[in-house]
Short mmCIF file of C-alpha atoms in Angstrom, two decimals:
data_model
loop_
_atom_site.label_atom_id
_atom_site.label_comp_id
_atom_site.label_asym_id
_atom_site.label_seq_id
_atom_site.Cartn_x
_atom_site.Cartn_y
_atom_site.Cartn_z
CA UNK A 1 82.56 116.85 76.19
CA UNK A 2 80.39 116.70 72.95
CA UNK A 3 83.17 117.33 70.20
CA UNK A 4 82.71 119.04 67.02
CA UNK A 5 79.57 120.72 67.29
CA UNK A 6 77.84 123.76 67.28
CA UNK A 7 75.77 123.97 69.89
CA UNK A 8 76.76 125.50 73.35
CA UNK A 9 75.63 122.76 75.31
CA UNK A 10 73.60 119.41 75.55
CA UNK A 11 71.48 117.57 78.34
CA UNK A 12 71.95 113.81 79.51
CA UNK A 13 69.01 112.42 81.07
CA UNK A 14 69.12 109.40 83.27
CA UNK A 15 65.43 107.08 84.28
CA UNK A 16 64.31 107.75 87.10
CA UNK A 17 64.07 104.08 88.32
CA UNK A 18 60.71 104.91 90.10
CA UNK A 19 57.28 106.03 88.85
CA UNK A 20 57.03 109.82 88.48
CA UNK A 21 54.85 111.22 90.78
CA UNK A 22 53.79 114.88 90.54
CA UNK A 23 51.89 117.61 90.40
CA UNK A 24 52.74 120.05 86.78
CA UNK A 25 50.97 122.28 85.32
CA UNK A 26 51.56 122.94 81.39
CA UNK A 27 52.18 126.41 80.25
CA UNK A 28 49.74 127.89 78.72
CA UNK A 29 48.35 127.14 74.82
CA UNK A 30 50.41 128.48 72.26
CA UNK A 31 47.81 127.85 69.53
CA UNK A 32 45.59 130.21 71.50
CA UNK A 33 47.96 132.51 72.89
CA UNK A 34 48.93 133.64 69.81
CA UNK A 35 45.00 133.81 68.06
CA UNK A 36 44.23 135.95 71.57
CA UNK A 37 47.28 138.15 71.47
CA UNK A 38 45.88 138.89 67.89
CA UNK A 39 42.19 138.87 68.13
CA UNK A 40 42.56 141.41 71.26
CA UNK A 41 45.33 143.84 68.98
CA UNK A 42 42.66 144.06 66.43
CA UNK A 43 39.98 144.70 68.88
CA UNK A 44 38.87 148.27 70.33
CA UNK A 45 39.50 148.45 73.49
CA UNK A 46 41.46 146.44 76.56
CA UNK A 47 41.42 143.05 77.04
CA UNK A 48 42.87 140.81 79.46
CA UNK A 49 44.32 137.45 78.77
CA UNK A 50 45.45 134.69 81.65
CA UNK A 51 46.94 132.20 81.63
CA UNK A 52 48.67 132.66 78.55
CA UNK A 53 52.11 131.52 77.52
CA UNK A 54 54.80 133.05 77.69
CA UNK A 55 57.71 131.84 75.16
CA UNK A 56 59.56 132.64 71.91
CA UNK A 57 57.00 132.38 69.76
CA UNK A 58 54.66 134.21 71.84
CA UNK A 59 57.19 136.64 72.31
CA UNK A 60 57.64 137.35 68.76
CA UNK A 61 53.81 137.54 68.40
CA UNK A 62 53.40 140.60 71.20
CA UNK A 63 56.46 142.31 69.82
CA UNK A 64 55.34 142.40 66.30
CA UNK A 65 51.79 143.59 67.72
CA UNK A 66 53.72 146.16 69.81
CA UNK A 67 55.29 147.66 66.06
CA UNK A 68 51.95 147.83 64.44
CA UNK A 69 50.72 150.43 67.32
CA UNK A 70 49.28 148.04 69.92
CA UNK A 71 49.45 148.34 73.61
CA UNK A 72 50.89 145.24 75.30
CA UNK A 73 51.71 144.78 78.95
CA UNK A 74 52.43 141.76 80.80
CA UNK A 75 52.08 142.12 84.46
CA UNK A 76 52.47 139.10 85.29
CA UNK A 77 54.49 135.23 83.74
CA UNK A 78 50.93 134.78 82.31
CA UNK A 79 48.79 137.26 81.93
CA UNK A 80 48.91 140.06 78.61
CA UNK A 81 46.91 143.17 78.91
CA UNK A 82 46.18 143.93 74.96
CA UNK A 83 44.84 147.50 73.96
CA UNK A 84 43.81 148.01 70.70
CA UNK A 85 41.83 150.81 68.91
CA UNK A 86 40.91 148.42 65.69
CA UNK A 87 43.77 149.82 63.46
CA UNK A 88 47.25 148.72 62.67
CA UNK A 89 50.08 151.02 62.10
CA UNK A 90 53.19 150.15 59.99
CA UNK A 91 55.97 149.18 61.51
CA UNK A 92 59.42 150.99 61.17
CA UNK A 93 61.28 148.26 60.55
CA UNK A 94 61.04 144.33 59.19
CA UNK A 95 59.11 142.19 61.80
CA UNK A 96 61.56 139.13 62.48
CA UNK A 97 59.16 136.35 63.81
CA UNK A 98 62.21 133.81 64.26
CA UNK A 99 60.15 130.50 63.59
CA UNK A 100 57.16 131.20 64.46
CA UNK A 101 54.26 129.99 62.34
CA UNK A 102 51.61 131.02 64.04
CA UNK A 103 53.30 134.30 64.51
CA UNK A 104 53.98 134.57 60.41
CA UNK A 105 50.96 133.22 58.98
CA UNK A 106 48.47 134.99 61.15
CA UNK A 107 50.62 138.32 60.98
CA UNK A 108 50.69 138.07 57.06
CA UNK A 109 47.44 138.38 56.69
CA UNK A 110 46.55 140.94 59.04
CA UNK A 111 49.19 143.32 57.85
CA UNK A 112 46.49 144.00 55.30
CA UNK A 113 44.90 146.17 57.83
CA UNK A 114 48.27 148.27 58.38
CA UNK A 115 48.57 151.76 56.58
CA UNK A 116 51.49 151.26 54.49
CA UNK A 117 54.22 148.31 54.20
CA UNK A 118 54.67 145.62 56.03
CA UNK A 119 58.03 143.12 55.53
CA UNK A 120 57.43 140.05 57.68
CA UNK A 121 60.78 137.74 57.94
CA UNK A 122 62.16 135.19 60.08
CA UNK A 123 65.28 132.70 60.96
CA UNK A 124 66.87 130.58 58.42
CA UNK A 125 64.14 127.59 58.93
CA UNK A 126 61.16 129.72 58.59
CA UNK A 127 62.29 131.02 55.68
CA UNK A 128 61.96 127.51 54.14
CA UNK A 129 58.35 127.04 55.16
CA UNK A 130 55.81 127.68 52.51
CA UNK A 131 53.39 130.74 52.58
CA UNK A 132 52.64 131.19 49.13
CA UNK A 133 48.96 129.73 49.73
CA UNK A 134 48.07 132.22 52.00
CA UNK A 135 49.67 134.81 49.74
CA UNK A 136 47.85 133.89 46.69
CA UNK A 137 44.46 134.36 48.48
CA UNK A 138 45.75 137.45 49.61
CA UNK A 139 46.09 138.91 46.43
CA UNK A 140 42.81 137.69 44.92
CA UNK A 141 41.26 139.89 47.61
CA UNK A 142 43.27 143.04 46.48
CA UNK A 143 45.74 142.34 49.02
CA UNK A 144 49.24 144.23 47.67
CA UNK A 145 51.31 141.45 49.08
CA UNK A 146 54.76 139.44 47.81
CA UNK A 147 56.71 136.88 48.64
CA UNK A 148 59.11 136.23 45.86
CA UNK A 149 60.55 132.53 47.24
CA UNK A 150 57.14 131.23 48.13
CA UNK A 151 58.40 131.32 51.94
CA UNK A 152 59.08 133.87 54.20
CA UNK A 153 59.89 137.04 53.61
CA UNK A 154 57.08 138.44 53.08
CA UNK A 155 56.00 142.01 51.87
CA UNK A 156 52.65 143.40 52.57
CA UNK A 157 51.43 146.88 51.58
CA UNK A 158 49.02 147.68 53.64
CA UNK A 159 45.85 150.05 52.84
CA UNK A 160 44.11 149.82 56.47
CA UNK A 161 41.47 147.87 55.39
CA UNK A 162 40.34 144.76 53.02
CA UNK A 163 38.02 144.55 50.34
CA UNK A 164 34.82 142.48 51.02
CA UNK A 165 34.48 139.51 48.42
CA UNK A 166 35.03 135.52 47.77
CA UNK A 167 38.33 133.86 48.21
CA UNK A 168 39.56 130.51 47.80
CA UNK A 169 42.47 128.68 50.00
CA UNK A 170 44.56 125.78 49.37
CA UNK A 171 45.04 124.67 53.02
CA UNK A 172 46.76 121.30 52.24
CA UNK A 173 49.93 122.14 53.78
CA UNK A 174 48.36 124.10 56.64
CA UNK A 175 45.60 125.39 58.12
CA UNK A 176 47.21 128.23 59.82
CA UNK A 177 46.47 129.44 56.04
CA UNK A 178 43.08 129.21 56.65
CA UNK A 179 42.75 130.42 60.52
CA UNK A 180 44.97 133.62 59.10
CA UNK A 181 41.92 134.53 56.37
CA UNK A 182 39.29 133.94 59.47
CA UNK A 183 40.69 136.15 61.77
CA UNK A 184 41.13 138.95 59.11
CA UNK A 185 37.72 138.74 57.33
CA UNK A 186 35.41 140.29 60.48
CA UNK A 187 37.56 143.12 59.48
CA UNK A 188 36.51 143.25 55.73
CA UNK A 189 35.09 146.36 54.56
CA UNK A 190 31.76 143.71 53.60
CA UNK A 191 31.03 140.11 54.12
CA UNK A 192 33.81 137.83 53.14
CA UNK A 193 33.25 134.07 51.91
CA UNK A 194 36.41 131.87 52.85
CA UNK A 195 36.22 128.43 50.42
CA UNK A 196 38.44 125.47 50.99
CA UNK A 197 40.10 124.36 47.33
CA UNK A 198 39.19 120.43 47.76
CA UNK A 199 38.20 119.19 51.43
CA UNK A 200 42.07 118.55 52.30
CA UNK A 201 43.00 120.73 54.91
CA UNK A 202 45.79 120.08 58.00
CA UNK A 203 45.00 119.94 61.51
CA UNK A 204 41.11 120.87 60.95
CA UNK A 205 40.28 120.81 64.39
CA UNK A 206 42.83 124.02 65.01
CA UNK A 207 40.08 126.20 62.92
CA UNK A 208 37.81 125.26 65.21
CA UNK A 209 40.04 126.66 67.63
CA UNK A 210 40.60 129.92 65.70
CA UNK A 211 36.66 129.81 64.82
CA UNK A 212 36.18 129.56 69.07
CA UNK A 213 38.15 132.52 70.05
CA UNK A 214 36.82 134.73 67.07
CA UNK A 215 33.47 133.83 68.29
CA UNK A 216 34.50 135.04 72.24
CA UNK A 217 36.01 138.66 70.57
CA UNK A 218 32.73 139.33 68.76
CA UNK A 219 33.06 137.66 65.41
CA UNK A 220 29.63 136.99 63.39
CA UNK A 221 30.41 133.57 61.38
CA UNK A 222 28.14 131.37 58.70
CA UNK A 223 28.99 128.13 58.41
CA UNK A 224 26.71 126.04 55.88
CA UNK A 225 29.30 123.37 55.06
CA UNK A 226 32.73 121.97 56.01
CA UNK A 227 34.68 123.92 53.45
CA UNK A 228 33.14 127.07 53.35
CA UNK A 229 32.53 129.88 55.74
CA UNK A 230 31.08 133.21 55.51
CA UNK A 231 32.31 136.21 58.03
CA UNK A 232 30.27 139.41 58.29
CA UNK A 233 32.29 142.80 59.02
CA UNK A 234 31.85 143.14 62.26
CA UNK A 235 35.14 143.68 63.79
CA UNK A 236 36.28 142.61 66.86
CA UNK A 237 35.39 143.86 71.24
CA UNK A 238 37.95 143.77 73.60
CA UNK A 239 37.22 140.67 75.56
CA UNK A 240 38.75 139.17 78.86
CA UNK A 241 39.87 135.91 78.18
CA UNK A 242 41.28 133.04 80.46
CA UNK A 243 43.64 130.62 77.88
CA UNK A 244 43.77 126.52 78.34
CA UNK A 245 46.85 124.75 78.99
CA UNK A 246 49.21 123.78 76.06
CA UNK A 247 47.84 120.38 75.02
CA UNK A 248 50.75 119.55 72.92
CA UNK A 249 52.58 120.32 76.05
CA UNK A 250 50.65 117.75 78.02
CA UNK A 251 51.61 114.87 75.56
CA UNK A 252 55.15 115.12 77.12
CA UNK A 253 53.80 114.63 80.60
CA UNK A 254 51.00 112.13 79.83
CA UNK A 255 53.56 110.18 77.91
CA UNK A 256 56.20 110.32 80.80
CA UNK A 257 53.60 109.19 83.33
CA UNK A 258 52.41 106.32 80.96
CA UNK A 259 55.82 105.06 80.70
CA UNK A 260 57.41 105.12 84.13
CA UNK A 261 54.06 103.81 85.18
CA UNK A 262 53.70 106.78 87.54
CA UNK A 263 50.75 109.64 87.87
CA UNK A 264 51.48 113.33 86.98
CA UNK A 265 48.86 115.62 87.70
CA UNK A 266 48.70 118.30 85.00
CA UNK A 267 45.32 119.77 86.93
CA UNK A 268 43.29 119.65 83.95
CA UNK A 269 41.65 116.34 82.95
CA UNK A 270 42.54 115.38 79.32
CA UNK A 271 38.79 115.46 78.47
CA UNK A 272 38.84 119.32 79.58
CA UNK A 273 41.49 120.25 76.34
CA UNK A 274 39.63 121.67 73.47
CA UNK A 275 43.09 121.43 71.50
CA UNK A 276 43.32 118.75 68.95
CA UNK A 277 46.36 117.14 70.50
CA UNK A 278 44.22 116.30 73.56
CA UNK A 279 43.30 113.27 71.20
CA UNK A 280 46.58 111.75 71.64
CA UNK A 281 45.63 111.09 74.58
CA UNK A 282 43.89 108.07 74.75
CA UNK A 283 46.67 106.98 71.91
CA UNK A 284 49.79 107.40 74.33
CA UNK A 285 47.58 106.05 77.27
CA UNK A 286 47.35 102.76 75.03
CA UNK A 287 51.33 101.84 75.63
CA UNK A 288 52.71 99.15 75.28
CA UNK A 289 49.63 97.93 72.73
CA UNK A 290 49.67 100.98 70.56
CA UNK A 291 47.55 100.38 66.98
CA UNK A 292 49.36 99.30 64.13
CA UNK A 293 48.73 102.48 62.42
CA UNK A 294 48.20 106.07 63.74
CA UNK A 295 46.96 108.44 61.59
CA UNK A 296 48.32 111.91 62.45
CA UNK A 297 47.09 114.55 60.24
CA UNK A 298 45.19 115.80 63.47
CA UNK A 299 47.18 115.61 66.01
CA UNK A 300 50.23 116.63 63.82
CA UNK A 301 52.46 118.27 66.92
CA UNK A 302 51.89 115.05 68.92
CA UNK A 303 53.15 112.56 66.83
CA UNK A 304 57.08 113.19 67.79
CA UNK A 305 55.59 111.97 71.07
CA UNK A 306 54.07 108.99 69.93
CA UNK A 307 56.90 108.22 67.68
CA UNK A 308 59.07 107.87 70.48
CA UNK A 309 56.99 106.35 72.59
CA UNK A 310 56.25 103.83 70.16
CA UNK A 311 60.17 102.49 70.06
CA UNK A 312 59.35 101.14 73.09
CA UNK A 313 55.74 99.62 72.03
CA UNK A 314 55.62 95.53 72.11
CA UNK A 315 54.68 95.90 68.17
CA UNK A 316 55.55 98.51 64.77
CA UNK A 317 53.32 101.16 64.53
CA UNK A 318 53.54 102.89 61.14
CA UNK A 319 52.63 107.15 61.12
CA UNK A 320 50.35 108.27 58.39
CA UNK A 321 49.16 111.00 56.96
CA UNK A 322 51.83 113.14 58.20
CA UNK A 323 53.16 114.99 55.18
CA UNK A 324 52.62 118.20 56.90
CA UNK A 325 55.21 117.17 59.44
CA UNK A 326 57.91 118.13 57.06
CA UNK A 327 57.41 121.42 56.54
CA UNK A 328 57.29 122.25 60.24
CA UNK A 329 60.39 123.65 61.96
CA UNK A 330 62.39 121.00 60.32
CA UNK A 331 61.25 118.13 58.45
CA UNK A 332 60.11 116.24 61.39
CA UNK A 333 59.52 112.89 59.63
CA UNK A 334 62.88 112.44 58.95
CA UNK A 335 64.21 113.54 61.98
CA UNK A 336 62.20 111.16 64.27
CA UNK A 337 63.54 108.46 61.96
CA UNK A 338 67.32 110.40 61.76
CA UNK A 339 67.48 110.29 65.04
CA UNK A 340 65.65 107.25 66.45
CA UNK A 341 67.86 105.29 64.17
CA UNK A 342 70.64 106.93 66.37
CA UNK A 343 69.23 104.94 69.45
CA UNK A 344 69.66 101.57 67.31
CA UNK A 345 70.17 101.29 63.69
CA UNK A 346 66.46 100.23 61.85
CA UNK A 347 64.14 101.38 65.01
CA UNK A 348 62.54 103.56 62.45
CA UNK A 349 62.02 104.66 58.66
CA UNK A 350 61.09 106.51 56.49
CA UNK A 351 58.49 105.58 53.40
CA UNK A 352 57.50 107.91 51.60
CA UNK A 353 55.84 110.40 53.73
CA UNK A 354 54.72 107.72 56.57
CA UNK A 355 57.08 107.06 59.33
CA UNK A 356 57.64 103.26 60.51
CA UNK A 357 59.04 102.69 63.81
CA UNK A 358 59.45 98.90 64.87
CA UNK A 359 59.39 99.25 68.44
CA UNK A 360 61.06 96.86 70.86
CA UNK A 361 60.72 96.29 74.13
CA UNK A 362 63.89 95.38 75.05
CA UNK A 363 65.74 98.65 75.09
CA UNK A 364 64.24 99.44 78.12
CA UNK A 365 66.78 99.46 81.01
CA UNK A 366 69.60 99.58 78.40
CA UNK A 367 72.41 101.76 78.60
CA UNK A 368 73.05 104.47 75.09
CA UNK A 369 75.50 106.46 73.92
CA UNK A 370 73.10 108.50 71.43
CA UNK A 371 73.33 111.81 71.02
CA UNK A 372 70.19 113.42 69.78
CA UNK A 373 70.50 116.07 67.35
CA UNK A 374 67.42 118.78 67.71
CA UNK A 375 67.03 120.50 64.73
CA UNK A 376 66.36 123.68 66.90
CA UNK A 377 63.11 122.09 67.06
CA UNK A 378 61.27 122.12 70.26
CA UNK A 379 59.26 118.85 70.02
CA UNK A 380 62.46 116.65 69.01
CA UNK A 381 64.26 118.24 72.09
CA UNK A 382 60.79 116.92 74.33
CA UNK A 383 59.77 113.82 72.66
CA UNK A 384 63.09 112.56 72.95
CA UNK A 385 63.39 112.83 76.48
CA UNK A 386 60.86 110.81 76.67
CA UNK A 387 63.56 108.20 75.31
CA UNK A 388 65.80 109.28 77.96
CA UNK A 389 63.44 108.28 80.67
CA UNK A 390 63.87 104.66 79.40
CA UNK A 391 67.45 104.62 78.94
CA UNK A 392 70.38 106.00 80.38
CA UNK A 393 73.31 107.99 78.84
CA UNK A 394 70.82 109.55 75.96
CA UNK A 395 72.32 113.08 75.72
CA UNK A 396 69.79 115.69 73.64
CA UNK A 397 71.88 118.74 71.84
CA UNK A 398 70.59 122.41 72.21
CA UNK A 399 67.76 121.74 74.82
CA UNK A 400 67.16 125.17 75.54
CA UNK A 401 65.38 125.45 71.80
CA UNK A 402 62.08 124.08 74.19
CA UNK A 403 62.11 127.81 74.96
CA UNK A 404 59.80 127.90 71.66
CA UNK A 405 57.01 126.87 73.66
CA UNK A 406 57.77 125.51 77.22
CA UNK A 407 60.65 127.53 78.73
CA UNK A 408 60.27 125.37 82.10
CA UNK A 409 60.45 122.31 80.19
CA UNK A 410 63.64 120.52 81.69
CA UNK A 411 62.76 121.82 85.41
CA UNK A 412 59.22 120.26 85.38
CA UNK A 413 61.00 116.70 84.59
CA UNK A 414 63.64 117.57 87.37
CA UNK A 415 61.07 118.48 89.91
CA UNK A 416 59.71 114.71 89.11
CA UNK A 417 62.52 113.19 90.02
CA UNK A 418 64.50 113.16 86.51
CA UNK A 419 68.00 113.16 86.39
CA UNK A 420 69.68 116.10 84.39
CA UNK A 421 73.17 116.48 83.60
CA UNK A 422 74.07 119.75 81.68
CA UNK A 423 77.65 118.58 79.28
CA UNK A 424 79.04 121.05 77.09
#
């Protein structure tokens, strides 16, 4: 029995004691799931998308879509057929996007295109994560648009269309504030010029993502420079198109092959990913000698994964660059050291916004009574049962919030072999 808490129920994992040997296959992207789902809804016409996810967030993304006037049918665990006519209608009611940040960001932005008001609001952690970026560029295009607390929720008055012109974006905190202005400017009733404030900008490599699938729907970009891009209006055409596995997903089962020493076949080789997480790869494949420091700021949802990895690494490893981490669903910096602390007091830190974790070797094989606290945050739940492959008795609260992106998490690990023992 877990006493005095919240949650329904909680997971204890147990090693395996042997290699895990396997054959998984990751669901698919939610990056691009979520950019498709859109990019077809503002399309004219039908297109079909495979091998998409299907999850909460992805969830939220269709049924928001599905409000504005959009045709959405999945006939199939991974396949959406999206028909759009190029117009979005205004919703009846507020769109609740629970925590989803693609979901939010991307849908703030496009509500510009709705004809009339738009309020776009979600669970009590996304309404703590900042949007007042993307608002502010909103509004210096003509955009009606309001979000009083500089988070979520957000009102959008909607005239069906945008006005061409320049606007600027601080994307320090994300570039989901950036990918949001890209996929509405083909839509612009003229060329629109998209200009970085500074070079900073989070997770760069998921605009090239964004920039990718715009580019498959019919999208008409300029790019002269790294902070500046120029979109003419063309709209979008409905487009069949066949979605990657999650690469974020993948860290979890690279990581768990890496350290049980075992092979897991995900199907796709890590070279294949075009996601910036793939570049963990060659990171977690470099256990037990991981570098002293890892810089995250572009593989930002793969550092919980290499965090915990790294309390088992022969040396510290110190996280940097990873500011961005704490406005994600929780503040993720200090809940890998919250909680990693849990395992054994001073296995990790906090200073300033880099995370230290000292590693050691010799927890492996030993028996703990930690109990994980989740955050409702899908990659603590994950990353930390990569902890639980290395140790018995770890027990993880909440598991079932890896429903935000990988429903099947906890049966994938059982079908290798893992041990799983639902408490409550």
């Amino acid at each position: 029995m877990i006493p005095n808490h919240k949650v329904k129920d909680a997971l204890r994992l147990s090693p395996p004691g042997q290699p895990l040997q396997g054959h998984i296959r990751p669901p698919g992207s939610k990056s691009i799931t979520n950019r498709a789902l859109l990019l077809a809804a503002l399309a004219k016409g039908e297109s079909r998308l495979t091998g998409a996810l299907a999850s909460d967030d992805t969830a939220y993304m269709a049924k928001a879509l599905k409000a504005m006037g959009v045709g959405i049918e999945s006939p199939d665990a991974t396949t959406f057929h999206v028909k759009g006519t190029g117009h979005l209608h205004a919703p009846g009611e507020t769109l609740f996007l629970g925590n989803a940040g693609t979901a939010t960001r991307f849908l703030t932005a496009a509500a510009a295109l709705a004809d009339g008001r738009v309020v776009i609001d979600g669970d009590a952690n996304m309404r703590k994560r900042p949007i007042a970026p993307l608002v502010t560029a909103l509004q210096s295009l003509g955009v009606s648009i309001e979000a009083p607390t500089g988070c979520p929720p957000v009102t959008i008055d909607g005239r069906g269309r945008v006005a061409a012109g320049d606007v600027s974006i601080d994307a320090g905190l994300s570039s989901q504030y950036v990918s949001a202005l890209l996929m509405l400017a083909p839509c612009g009733e003229g060329p629109i010029r998209i200009v970085l404030q500074g070079t900073g900008i989070g997770a760069r490599g998921y605009v090239d993502l964004t920039l990718a699938a715009m580019h498959h729907f019919g999208a008409e970009v300029l790019q002269k420079d790294e902070v500046s891009w120029t979109l003419a209006p063309t709209g979008y055409r409905a487009r069949d198109f066949v979605i990657e596995p999650d690469a974020s997903a993948a860290t979890y089962l690279w990581a768990a092959a890496v350290l049980t020493q075992g092979t897991i076949d995900l199907g796709v080789p890590a070279s294949a990913f075009t996601q910036p997480d793939a570049k963990a790869y060659s990171l977690i494949t470099s256990f037990p000698h991981m570098p002293a420091v890892i810089e995250g700021s572009q593989i930002q949802d793969a550092v919980p994964t290499l965090a915990v990895m790294a309390a088992f690494n022969k040396t510290p490893v110190r996280f940097t660059d990873i500011a961005n981490l704490r406005v994600k669903e929780c503040d993720r910096i200090h809940a890998l050291a919250t909680e990693l602390a849990r395992i054994t007091p001073d296995l990790a830190r906090e200073e300033g916004d880099d995370l230290i974790v000292t590693g050691d070797p010799a927890l492996i094989g030993r028996r703990t009574d930690a109990i994980i606290e989740t955050y409702d945050d899908h990659r603590i739940a994950m990353s930390f049962a990569l902890a639980g492959l290395m140790m018995d008795g770890l027990t993880i609260l909440d598991p079932d919030c890896v429903a935000k992106t990988y429903p099947g998490f906890w049966n994938d690990l059982g079908s290798l072999g893992v041990r799983l023992e639902r408490i409550t």
